[in-house]
Coordinates of C-alpha atoms and ligand atoms in Angstrom, one line a residue:
M1 CA 0.0 -19.0 -1.2
S2 CA -3.5 -20.3 -1.0
V3 CA -5.3 -22.0 -3.9
P4 CA -8.0 -20.1 -5.7
G5 CA -11.8 -20.7 -5.4
P6 CA -14.3 -21.7 -2.7
K7 CA -13.8 -24.5 -0.2
I8 CA -14.9 -27.8 -1.5
R9 CA -17.9 -29.0 0.5
R10 CA -20.7 -29.8 -1.9
I11 CA -19.8 -32.6 -4.4
V12 CA -22.4 -33.2 -7.2
I13 CA -22.2 -36.3 -9.3
V14 CA -24.2 -36.2 -12.5
G15 CA -25.1 -39.8 -13.7
G16 CA -26.0 -43.0 -11.9
G17 CA -24.4 -45.7 -14.1
T18 CA -21.5 -47.9 -13.0
A19 CA -19.3 -44.7 -13.0
G20 CA -21.7 -42.6 -10.9
W21 CA -22.3 -45.2 -8.2
M22 CA -18.7 -46.3 -8.0
T23 CA -17.8 -42.6 -7.5
A24 CA -20.5 -42.0 -5.0
A25 CA -19.8 -45.2 -3.0
A26 CA -16.1 -44.5 -2.7
L27 CA -16.5 -40.8 -1.9
A28 CA -19.2 -41.5 0.7
R29 CA -17.0 -44.2 2.2
A30 CA -14.0 -41.9 2.4
L31 CA -15.7 -38.8 3.6
S32 CA -18.2 -40.3 6.1
G33 CA -17.0 -41.1 9.6
Q34 CA -15.6 -37.7 10.1
G35 CA -17.9 -37.3 13.1
A36 CA -19.0 -33.8 14.0
G37 CA -16.5 -32.5 11.5
A38 CA -18.2 -34.2 8.6
R39 CA -18.8 -31.3 6.2
H40 CA -19.2 -32.9 2.8
E41 CA -22.5 -33.2 1.0
I42 CA -22.5 -35.8 -1.8
T43 CA -25.4 -35.6 -4.2
L44 CA -25.9 -37.9 -7.2
I45 CA -28.4 -37.1 -10.0
E46 CA -29.6 -39.7 -12.3
S47 CA -32.5 -40.1 -14.8
E48 CA -34.4 -43.4 -15.1
A49 CA -35.9 -42.0 -18.3
I50 CA -32.4 -41.7 -19.9
G51 CA -31.2 -45.0 -18.3
T52 CA -27.6 -46.3 -18.5
V53 CA -25.5 -47.7 -21.3
G54 CA -26.6 -51.2 -20.2
V55 CA -23.3 -53.1 -20.9
G56 CA -20.0 -53.5 -19.1
E57 CA -20.0 -57.0 -17.5
A58 CA -16.4 -58.1 -17.5
T59 CA -13.7 -56.8 -15.1
V60 CA -10.0 -57.2 -14.4
P61 CA -8.5 -58.4 -11.1
P62 CA -7.9 -55.0 -9.4
I63 CA -11.7 -54.7 -9.0
H64 CA -11.3 -56.8 -5.8
E65 CA -9.2 -54.0 -4.2
F66 CA -12.0 -51.5 -4.9
N67 CA -14.7 -53.8 -3.6
R68 CA -12.6 -54.6 -0.5
Y69 CA -12.2 -50.8 0.1
L70 CA -16.0 -50.6 0.1
G71 CA -16.3 -53.6 2.5
L72 CA -18.1 -55.8 0.0
D73 CA -18.0 -59.6 0.6
P74 CA -16.9 -61.4 -2.7
A75 CA -19.4 -64.2 -2.4
E76 CA -22.3 -61.9 -1.5
L77 CA -21.4 -59.7 -4.4
L78 CA -21.4 -62.6 -6.8
Q79 CA -24.8 -63.6 -5.5
A80 CA -26.3 -60.1 -5.8
T81 CA -25.0 -59.6 -9.3
R82 CA -25.5 -63.1 -10.6
G83 CA -21.8 -63.0 -11.2
T84 CA -19.2 -65.6 -12.3
I85 CA -15.5 -65.9 -12.2
K86 CA -13.2 -64.6 -15.0
L87 CA -9.7 -66.2 -15.2
G88 CA -8.9 -64.5 -18.5
I89 CA -10.0 -64.1 -22.1
E90 CA -10.0 -66.7 -24.8
F91 CA -9.2 -65.2 -28.1
E92 CA -10.4 -67.1 -31.2
G93 CA -9.3 -66.4 -34.7
W94 CA -7.2 -63.3 -33.9
G95 CA -4.0 -64.9 -35.0
G96 CA -5.7 -66.3 -38.1
A97 CA -8.5 -68.7 -39.0
G98 CA -8.9 -71.6 -36.6
Q99 CA -6.2 -70.2 -34.2
R100 CA -6.9 -69.6 -30.5
Y101 CA -5.0 -68.5 -27.5
F102 CA -5.7 -67.7 -23.8
H103 CA -4.8 -64.4 -22.2
P104 CA -4.8 -65.3 -18.5
F105 CA -4.6 -63.4 -15.3
G106 CA -1.7 -64.1 -12.9
Y107 CA 1.8 -64.9 -13.9
L108 CA 3.5 -67.3 -16.2
G109 CA 5.9 -69.5 -14.4
T110 CA 8.0 -67.8 -11.8
E111 CA 10.9 -65.4 -11.9
M112 CA 14.2 -67.2 -12.1
G113 CA 17.6 -65.5 -11.8
G114 CA 15.9 -62.2 -11.5
I115 CA 14.3 -62.3 -15.0
H116 CA 10.8 -63.2 -16.2
F117 CA 10.1 -66.8 -16.9
H118 CA 9.2 -66.2 -20.5
H119 CA 12.9 -65.8 -21.4
Y120 CA 13.6 -69.4 -20.3
W121 CA 10.5 -70.5 -22.2
L122 CA 11.8 -68.8 -25.4
R123 CA 15.0 -70.6 -25.0
H124 CA 13.2 -73.9 -24.5
L125 CA 11.1 -73.1 -27.6
A126 CA 14.1 -72.5 -29.7
A127 CA 15.4 -75.9 -28.7
G128 CA 12.2 -77.5 -30.1
G129 CA 10.3 -77.6 -26.8
D130 CA 6.5 -77.8 -26.5
P131 CA 5.0 -74.4 -27.5
D132 CA 2.1 -74.7 -25.1
H133 CA 2.9 -72.5 -22.1
G134 CA -0.5 -73.1 -20.5
P135 CA 0.8 -75.6 -18.0
Y136 CA 2.9 -72.9 -16.4
N137 CA -0.1 -70.7 -15.5
L138 CA -2.8 -71.9 -13.1
P139 CA -5.6 -69.6 -14.4
T140 CA -5.1 -71.0 -17.9
M141 CA -5.3 -74.6 -16.8
A142 CA -8.3 -73.8 -14.5
A143 CA -10.0 -72.2 -17.4
R144 CA -9.4 -75.2 -19.7
E145 CA -10.9 -77.5 -17.1
G146 CA -13.7 -75.1 -15.9
R147 CA -12.4 -75.1 -12.3
F148 CA -12.1 -72.4 -9.7
A149 CA -11.5 -71.6 -6.0
P150 CA -10.1 -68.3 -4.7
A151 CA -7.0 -70.0 -3.3
T152 CA -5.1 -73.2 -3.2
S153 CA -2.6 -74.3 -0.5
A154 CA 0.1 -72.5 -2.6
G155 CA -1.7 -69.1 -2.7
P156 CA -4.4 -67.1 -4.4
V157 CA -5.8 -67.9 -7.8
H158 CA -5.7 -64.7 -9.8
H159 CA -9.1 -63.8 -11.2
A160 CA -11.6 -61.1 -11.9
V161 CA -15.4 -61.4 -12.2
H162 CA -18.2 -61.1 -14.7
F163 CA -21.3 -59.4 -13.3
D164 CA -24.7 -57.8 -14.1
A165 CA -23.6 -54.2 -14.2
S166 CA -27.0 -52.8 -13.2
A167 CA -27.1 -55.1 -10.1
Y168 CA -23.5 -53.9 -9.2
A169 CA -24.7 -50.3 -9.4
K170 CA -27.6 -51.2 -7.2
V171 CA -25.3 -52.7 -4.5
L172 CA -23.1 -49.6 -4.7
R173 CA -26.1 -47.3 -4.4
G174 CA -27.1 -49.0 -1.2
L175 CA -23.6 -48.4 0.2
A176 CA -23.4 -44.8 -0.9
E177 CA -26.8 -44.0 0.5
A178 CA -26.1 -45.7 3.8
K179 CA -23.0 -43.4 4.1
G180 CA -25.1 -40.3 3.5
A181 CA -25.0 -39.7 -0.2
Q182 CA -28.2 -38.2 -1.5
R183 CA -29.9 -39.3 -4.8
I184 CA -31.9 -37.0 -6.9
E185 CA -34.1 -38.5 -9.7
G186 CA -34.6 -36.4 -12.8
K187 CA -33.1 -34.9 -15.9
V188 CA -30.5 -32.2 -15.8
A189 CA -31.7 -29.6 -18.3
D190 CA -29.2 -26.8 -17.9
V191 CA -25.7 -26.1 -16.5
A192 CA -24.8 -22.7 -15.1
L193 CA -21.2 -21.4 -15.2
R194 CA -19.7 -18.8 -12.9
G195 CA -19.1 -15.5 -14.7
D196 CA -15.6 -14.9 -13.3
D197 CA -13.8 -18.2 -13.9
G198 CA -16.2 -20.4 -16.0
H199 CA -16.4 -23.0 -13.3
I200 CA -19.7 -24.9 -12.9
E201 CA -21.9 -23.2 -10.4
A202 CA -25.1 -25.3 -10.5
V203 CA -27.2 -27.6 -12.6
T204 CA -30.9 -27.0 -13.2
M205 CA -33.3 -29.9 -13.4
E206 CA -36.1 -30.1 -15.9
D207 CA -38.6 -29.4 -13.1
G208 CA -36.7 -26.2 -12.2
R209 CA -34.8 -27.4 -9.1
R210 CA -31.3 -25.9 -8.9
I211 CA -28.5 -28.0 -7.5
A212 CA -25.4 -26.0 -6.7
G213 CA -22.0 -27.5 -6.0
D214 CA -18.3 -26.8 -5.4
L215 CA -17.0 -29.8 -7.3
F216 CA -18.8 -31.6 -10.1
V217 CA -18.2 -35.2 -11.3
D218 CA -19.5 -35.9 -14.8
C219 CA -20.6 -39.5 -15.0
S220 CA -23.3 -38.8 -17.6
G221 CA -21.9 -41.3 -20.1
F222 CA -20.8 -40.7 -23.7
R223 CA -22.8 -37.4 -23.9
G224 CA -20.4 -35.8 -21.4
L225 CA -23.1 -33.4 -20.2
L226 CA -20.8 -31.2 -18.1
I227 CA -17.3 -31.9 -19.4
E228 CA -18.2 -31.5 -23.1
Q229 CA -21.6 -30.0 -23.5
A230 CA -21.0 -27.3 -20.9
L231 CA -17.2 -26.9 -20.7
E232 CA -16.4 -27.8 -24.3
T233 CA -13.2 -29.7 -23.3
G234 CA -12.6 -31.4 -26.6
Y235 CA -11.8 -35.0 -27.4
H236 CA -8.6 -36.9 -28.5
E237 CA -9.8 -39.7 -30.7
W238 CA -8.0 -42.8 -31.7
S239 CA -10.2 -44.1 -34.5
R240 CA -7.2 -44.3 -36.8
W241 CA -5.9 -47.3 -34.8
L242 CA -9.2 -48.4 -33.2
P243 CA -11.7 -48.2 -36.0
C244 CA -14.6 -50.0 -34.2
D245 CA -17.2 -47.4 -33.4
A246 CA -20.4 -49.4 -32.8
A247 CA -21.6 -52.4 -30.9
I248 CA -24.7 -54.6 -30.7
A249 CA -25.4 -56.2 -27.3
L250 CA -27.8 -59.1 -26.9
P251 CA -28.1 -61.2 -23.8
A252 CA -29.2 -64.8 -24.4
R253 CA -30.1 -67.9 -22.5
R254 CA -27.4 -70.5 -21.9
D255 CA -28.3 -74.0 -20.6
T256 CA -24.8 -75.2 -19.7
D257 CA -22.6 -74.4 -16.7
P258 CA -20.9 -71.0 -17.1
P259 CA -17.2 -71.2 -18.2
P260 CA -14.9 -69.1 -15.9
Y261 CA -13.6 -66.8 -18.7
T262 CA -14.6 -64.3 -21.4
R263 CA -14.5 -65.2 -25.0
S264 CA -13.5 -62.9 -27.9
T265 CA -13.9 -64.0 -31.4
A266 CA -12.4 -62.1 -34.4
C267 CA -15.1 -61.5 -37.0
E268 CA -15.4 -60.1 -40.5
S269 CA -15.5 -56.4 -39.4
G270 CA -14.6 -56.5 -35.7
W271 CA -15.1 -59.1 -32.9
R272 CA -17.7 -60.8 -30.9
W273 CA -17.8 -61.1 -27.1
R274 CA -19.4 -63.8 -24.9
I275 CA -19.6 -63.1 -21.2
P276 CA -21.1 -65.8 -19.0
L277 CA -23.3 -64.8 -16.0
Q278 CA -25.0 -67.3 -13.8
H279 CA -28.4 -66.9 -15.5
R280 CA -27.5 -65.8 -19.1
D281 CA -24.7 -64.9 -21.4
G282 CA -23.9 -61.4 -22.5
N283 CA -23.2 -61.4 -26.2
G284 CA -22.1 -58.6 -28.5
Y285 CA -20.5 -57.6 -31.8
V286 CA -18.1 -54.7 -31.8
Y287 CA -17.6 -53.5 -35.3
S288 CA -16.7 -50.6 -37.6
R289 CA -19.6 -48.9 -39.3
A290 CA -17.3 -48.0 -42.2
H291 CA -17.1 -51.7 -42.9
L292 CA -20.5 -53.1 -41.8
D293 CA -23.9 -51.7 -41.3
D294 CA -25.9 -52.1 -38.1
D295 CA -28.4 -54.6 -39.5
A296 CA -25.7 -56.7 -41.0
A297 CA -23.9 -56.7 -37.7
E298 CA -27.0 -57.9 -35.9
A299 CA -27.7 -60.6 -38.5
A300 CA -24.1 -61.8 -38.1
L301 CA -24.4 -61.9 -34.3
R302 CA -27.7 -63.7 -33.9
P303 CA -26.6 -67.2 -35.2
H304 CA -23.8 -67.2 -32.6
L305 CA -26.1 -66.8 -29.6
P306 CA -26.0 -69.7 -27.2
G307 CA -29.8 -69.8 -26.9
E308 CA -33.0 -67.7 -27.1
P309 CA -32.4 -63.9 -26.9
L310 CA -33.6 -62.4 -23.6
A311 CA -34.0 -58.8 -24.7
E312 CA -34.1 -56.4 -27.6
A313 CA -30.7 -55.8 -29.3
N314 CA -29.0 -52.8 -27.7
R315 CA -27.3 -50.7 -30.4
L316 CA -24.4 -48.5 -29.2
R317 CA -22.1 -46.0 -30.9
F318 CA -18.8 -44.7 -29.6
T319 CA -15.5 -43.2 -30.6
A320 CA -12.3 -44.6 -29.0
G321 CA -10.4 -41.8 -27.2
H322 CA -10.6 -39.5 -24.2
R323 CA -11.4 -35.9 -23.3
K324 CA -8.4 -33.6 -23.8
V325 CA -8.4 -33.2 -20.1
I326 CA -10.2 -35.4 -17.6
W327 CA -10.3 -32.6 -14.9
N328 CA -11.4 -29.3 -16.3
R329 CA -12.0 -26.3 -14.0
N330 CA -14.2 -27.8 -11.2
C331 CA -15.4 -30.8 -13.1
I332 CA -13.9 -34.3 -13.3
A333 CA -15.1 -36.7 -15.9
I334 CA -15.3 -40.3 -14.8
G335 CA -16.5 -43.3 -16.9
L336 CA -17.7 -43.0 -20.5
A337 CA -17.9 -39.2 -20.0
G338 CA -14.1 -39.2 -19.7
G339 CA -13.3 -41.5 -22.5
F340 CA -13.6 -45.0 -23.9
I341 CA -11.1 -47.5 -25.1
E342 CA -13.1 -50.2 -26.8
P343 CA -14.1 -53.2 -24.6
L344 CA -11.7 -55.8 -26.0
E345 CA -9.8 -56.1 -22.7
S346 CA -12.6 -55.0 -20.4
T347 CA -10.7 -52.0 -19.0
S348 CA -13.4 -49.4 -18.8
I349 CA -14.6 -50.2 -15.2
H350 CA -11.0 -50.4 -14.2
L351 CA -10.4 -46.8 -15.5
I352 CA -13.4 -45.7 -13.5
Q353 CA -11.8 -47.3 -10.4
T354 CA -8.4 -45.7 -10.9
T355 CA -9.9 -42.3 -11.7
V356 CA -12.0 -42.4 -8.6
I357 CA -9.0 -43.4 -6.5
R358 CA -6.9 -40.7 -8.1
L359 CA -9.6 -38.1 -7.3
L360 CA -9.8 -39.3 -3.7
S361 CA -6.0 -39.0 -3.3
L362 CA -5.9 -35.5 -4.7
L363 CA -9.3 -34.3 -3.4
P364 CA -9.2 -30.5 -2.9
R365 CA -10.2 -28.9 0.4
D366 CA -9.7 -25.2 0.1
G367 CA -10.0 -24.6 -3.6
I368 CA -8.5 -26.1 -6.7
D369 CA -4.8 -26.0 -7.2
P370 CA -3.7 -25.9 -10.9
A371 CA -0.6 -28.0 -10.3
V372 CA -2.7 -30.7 -8.7
V373 CA -5.1 -30.6 -11.7
A374 CA -2.2 -30.8 -14.1
R375 CA -0.7 -33.8 -12.4
F376 CA -4.1 -35.5 -12.2
N377 CA -4.6 -35.0 -16.0
R378 CA -1.1 -36.1 -16.9
D379 CA -1.4 -39.4 -14.9
A380 CA -4.9 -40.0 -16.2
V381 CA -3.9 -39.5 -19.9
H382 CA -0.8 -41.7 -19.4
E383 CA -2.9 -44.5 -18.1
Y384 CA -5.4 -44.2 -21.0
E385 CA -2.6 -44.3 -23.4
T386 CA -0.8 -47.4 -22.0
I387 CA -4.0 -49.3 -21.9
R388 CA -4.9 -48.1 -25.4
D389 CA -1.6 -49.5 -26.7
F390 CA -2.2 -52.9 -25.2
V391 CA -5.6 -53.0 -26.9
I392 CA -4.2 -51.7 -30.3
A393 CA -1.5 -54.4 -30.1
H394 CA -4.3 -57.0 -30.6
Y395 CA -5.3 -55.4 -33.9
A396 CA -1.9 -54.4 -35.1
T397 CA -0.5 -57.9 -34.8
A398 CA -3.6 -59.8 -35.8
G399 CA -3.0 -62.6 -38.3
R400 CA -6.2 -61.8 -40.3
R401 CA -6.0 -60.1 -43.6
D402 CA -9.0 -61.7 -45.3
T403 CA -11.5 -58.8 -45.2
P404 CA -11.4 -55.0 -45.9
F405 CA -11.7 -54.4 -42.2
W406 CA -8.6 -56.4 -41.3
R407 CA -6.6 -55.1 -44.2
D408 CA -7.4 -51.5 -43.2
V409 CA -6.5 -52.3 -39.6
A410 CA -3.1 -53.7 -40.7
A411 CA -2.5 -50.6 -42.9
A412 CA -3.3 -48.2 -40.0
G413 CA -0.1 -49.1 -38.2
M414 CA 0.3 -48.2 -34.5
P415 CA 1.5 -45.5 -32.1
D416 CA 5.3 -45.0 -31.9
N417 CA 5.5 -46.2 -28.3
L418 CA 3.7 -49.4 -29.2
R419 CA 5.9 -50.0 -32.2
E420 CA 9.0 -49.6 -30.0
R421 CA 7.6 -52.1 -27.5
I422 CA 6.8 -54.7 -30.2
E423 CA 10.1 -54.2 -32.0
A424 CA 12.0 -54.6 -28.7
F425 CA 10.1 -57.7 -27.9
R426 CA 10.7 -59.2 -31.3
A427 CA 14.4 -58.5 -31.2
T428 CA 15.2 -59.3 -27.6
G429 CA 12.2 -60.9 -25.8
N430 CA 12.1 -58.0 -23.4
I431 CA 8.8 -56.5 -22.5
L432 CA 9.1 -52.7 -21.9
F433 CA 6.7 -51.8 -19.2
E434 CA 6.5 -49.5 -16.2
P435 CA 5.6 -50.3 -12.6
G436 CA 2.0 -49.6 -12.1
D437 CA 0.9 -50.6 -15.7
L438 CA -2.3 -52.6 -15.6
F439 CA -0.8 -55.1 -18.1
G440 CA 2.5 -56.6 -17.2
P441 CA 4.9 -59.0 -18.8
T442 CA 2.6 -62.1 -18.6
N443 CA -0.2 -60.2 -20.3
W444 CA 2.0 -58.8 -23.1
F445 CA 3.8 -62.0 -23.6
C446 CA 0.6 -64.1 -23.8
V447 CA -1.1 -61.7 -26.2
L448 CA 1.8 -61.0 -28.5
T449 CA 2.9 -64.6 -28.8
G450 CA -0.8 -65.7 -29.0
Q451 CA -1.1 -63.5 -32.0
G452 CA 2.0 -65.0 -33.6
V453 CA 4.8 -62.5 -32.6
R454 CA 7.9 -64.6 -32.0
P455 CA 10.9 -63.0 -30.4
E456 CA 14.3 -63.8 -32.0
S457 CA 16.2 -63.8 -28.8
W458 CA 16.0 -63.9 -25.0
H459 CA 17.7 -62.5 -22.0
P460 CA 21.3 -63.7 -21.6
I461 CA 20.7 -64.8 -17.9
A462 CA 18.3 -67.5 -19.4
D463 CA 21.4 -69.2 -20.8
G464 CA 22.8 -69.7 -17.3
L465 CA 21.1 -73.1 -16.8
T466 CA 22.1 -76.3 -18.5
G467 CA 19.5 -78.0 -20.7
E468 CA 18.9 -80.6 -18.0
E469 CA 18.5 -78.0 -15.2
L470 CA 16.0 -76.1 -17.4
A471 CA 14.0 -79.2 -18.1
S472 CA 13.9 -80.2 -14.4
R473 CA 12.9 -76.7 -13.3
F474 CA 10.1 -76.7 -15.9
A475 CA 9.0 -80.1 -14.8
R476 CA 8.8 -78.9 -11.2
L477 CA 6.8 -75.9 -12.2
R478 CA 4.3 -78.0 -14.2
E479 CA 4.0 -80.4 -11.4
A480 CA 3.3 -77.6 -8.9
I481 CA 0.6 -76.1 -11.1
A482 CA -1.0 -79.6 -11.7
K483 CA -1.1 -80.1 -7.9
Q484 CA -2.8 -76.7 -7.4
L485 CA -5.2 -77.5 -10.2
A486 CA -6.3 -80.7 -8.6
Q487 CA -7.4 -78.8 -5.5
L488 CA -9.9 -76.7 -7.5
P489 CA -13.5 -77.7 -7.7
P490 CA -15.6 -77.2 -10.8
H491 CA -16.5 -73.5 -11.3
A492 CA -20.3 -74.2 -11.0
R493 CA -19.7 -76.1 -7.7
F494 CA -17.6 -73.3 -6.3
L495 CA -20.4 -70.8 -7.1
R496 CA -23.0 -73.1 -5.4
E497 CA -21.0 -74.1 -2.4
S498 CA -19.7 -70.6 -1.6
G499 CA -23.2 -69.3 -1.6
A500 CA -22.4 -67.1 -4.6
A501 CA -25.0 -69.0 -6.7
P502 CA -27.2 -71.3 -4.7
G503 CA -29.2 -72.2 -7.7
V504 CA -26.5 -73.0 -10.2
Ligands
LIG1 P1 -23.8 -44.7 -18.4 O1 -24.0 -46.1 -18.0 O2 -24.2 -44.3 -19.7 O3 -24.5 -43.8 -17.3 C1 -24.8 -42.5 -17.5 C2 -25.7 -42.0 -16.4 O4 -25.9 -40.6 -16.6 C3 -27.1 -42.6 -16.4 O5 -27.5 -42.8 -15.0 C4 -28.0 -41.6 -17.0 O6 -29.3 -41.6 -16.6 C5 -27.3 -40.3 -16.5 N1 -27.6 -39.1 -17.3 C6 -27.2 -38.8 -18.5 N2 -27.7 -37.6 -18.9 C7 -28.4 -37.1 -17.8 C8 -29.2 -36.0 -17.6 N3 -29.4 -35.0 -18.6 N4 -29.8 -35.8 -16.4 C9 -29.6 -36.8 -15.4 N5 -28.9 -37.9 -15.6 C10 -28.3 -38.1 -16.8 N6 -16.5 -51.9 -19.4 C11 -15.9 -52.9 -18.8 O7 -15.2 -52.7 -17.8 N7 -16.1 -54.2 -19.1 C12 -16.8 -54.6 -20.2 O8 -17.0 -55.8 -20.5 C13 -17.4 -53.5 -21.0 N8 -18.1 -53.8 -22.1 C14 -18.6 -52.8 -22.8 C15 -19.2 -53.1 -24.1 C16 -19.6 -52.0 -24.9 C17 -20.2 -52.3 -26.2 C18 -19.5 -50.7 -24.4 C19 -20.1 -49.5 -25.2 C20 -19.0 -50.4 -23.2 C21 -18.5 -51.5 -22.4 N9 -17.8 -51.2 -21.2 C22 -17.2 -52.2 -20.5 C23 -17.8 -49.9 -20.6 C24 -18.9 -49.8 -19.5 O9 -20.1 -50.1 -20.0 C25 -18.9 -48.4 -18.9 O10 -17.6 -48.0 -18.5 C26 -19.7 -48.4 -17.6 O11 -21.0 -48.9 -17.8 C27 -19.9 -47.0 -17.1 O12 -20.8 -46.2 -17.8 P2 -21.1 -44.8 -17.3 O13 -21.6 -44.9 -15.9 O14 -19.9 -43.9 -17.5 O15 -22.2 -44.3 -18.3

């Protein structure tokens, strides 16, 4: 039985932000090099007059896999995007006033006896041991001392990057165009649907040009020009648990060396970010408009800038959630057009990456198979929901109750799946996760305990060592991390000497 619809040859991407150019670069890379058989046309439409969302500077480690796929050299990319290293996120005030913790990349300790290290650490804690687990994770210690290199003699140093998103899009545009993608400048004014099946047939530009396609990728940002305005797909929103619906972004000068981590500070009605680039800091306040108006949010942000502001404040609005389906008829929504989980754990660019890879792996040839679309949508929604739960966990377990915002957040509760995870963790120390989840045991453990959630028990295998054996294993682990740490240069020196930032 053949699948319905025309063969897929012409792919039209609407939007040239991070999502549009990541999609174009990956599709062009995958579909070029087919020699005389190359039959795909990739067209990207973007409008300079509309511009991009202008934020999105922090990433998570899998970004390296995407960049490697595209053949990007890490040091050259840091240089082109004025980027820095991200070893994790420092959370200030989330567990309560004056409290702070670090959510690192990489792993805590090492697996022992087939179970995760944190079970042993919980046992050690119950026996009155030092509650600081930083010395068992290299990225945490490197962040504390402001050090970095991609690897030590013992292996890689887990990290992601901060970058100027518009410079990243420019690099990707270069790659996509070199592989044959065509760029069209201008505004899409109209979307034509086919009469028989309601698929998108073509988009019409303001100047009357008509661009027809077989498959459309909506990367038009929050407006969802194709997926929502044309196809009326609908949106599942999560504002009940994630009430922040606005942000103010304001880049500012910084005169000190860039720290190799993001900072997130809990505030009266949301939280503030600080993302260091080589030449400036990205700053912003993510807040709930039901609790704080835009002017008050801007006034609250300005005193916390590290130096003189370098642009006008960028005011943004959003609703946490995702389209009811990400692939609807012959349109796939990628980036903000598909959905948005607020930026607390910098997961949006990662969701672009995984959606692009999912599209590539299921790319139709001879028409669109409903079973493929259903599977794509099921996987995409599952991924959104597991990341959503990790982000909600920060709010749901926050130690603040001192303002109406934090009291409302506490009263909102959490999705059932998340409640189950947190209760299981509290009772047993186990972290329920699935292979393939972006956030694994170390991430959950560091965030939940950082916010003050203390398990009452641990895995029985962790009782298998004597107190002395446990102390000696812990000492060896700390020593190994300390040795690796000593091999790392200061972050700024790494940027300079690797050629990533000759001027820093
Ligand atoms: P956009 O950047 O909005 O691009 C839309 C494109 O569509 C533009 O090129 C525009 O010109 C084009 N377009 C729209 N309408 C038309 C039309 N009619 N005709 C032609 N072209 C059109 N993500 C992270 O991973 N890390 C972070 O730290 C992070 N921080 C964030 C902070 C905030 C406050 C917000 C709101 C988001 C943040 N994100 C972050 C998300 C990140 O910014 C986005 O995922 C990323 O920028 C992708 O955006 P986009 O390409 O989907 O949309």
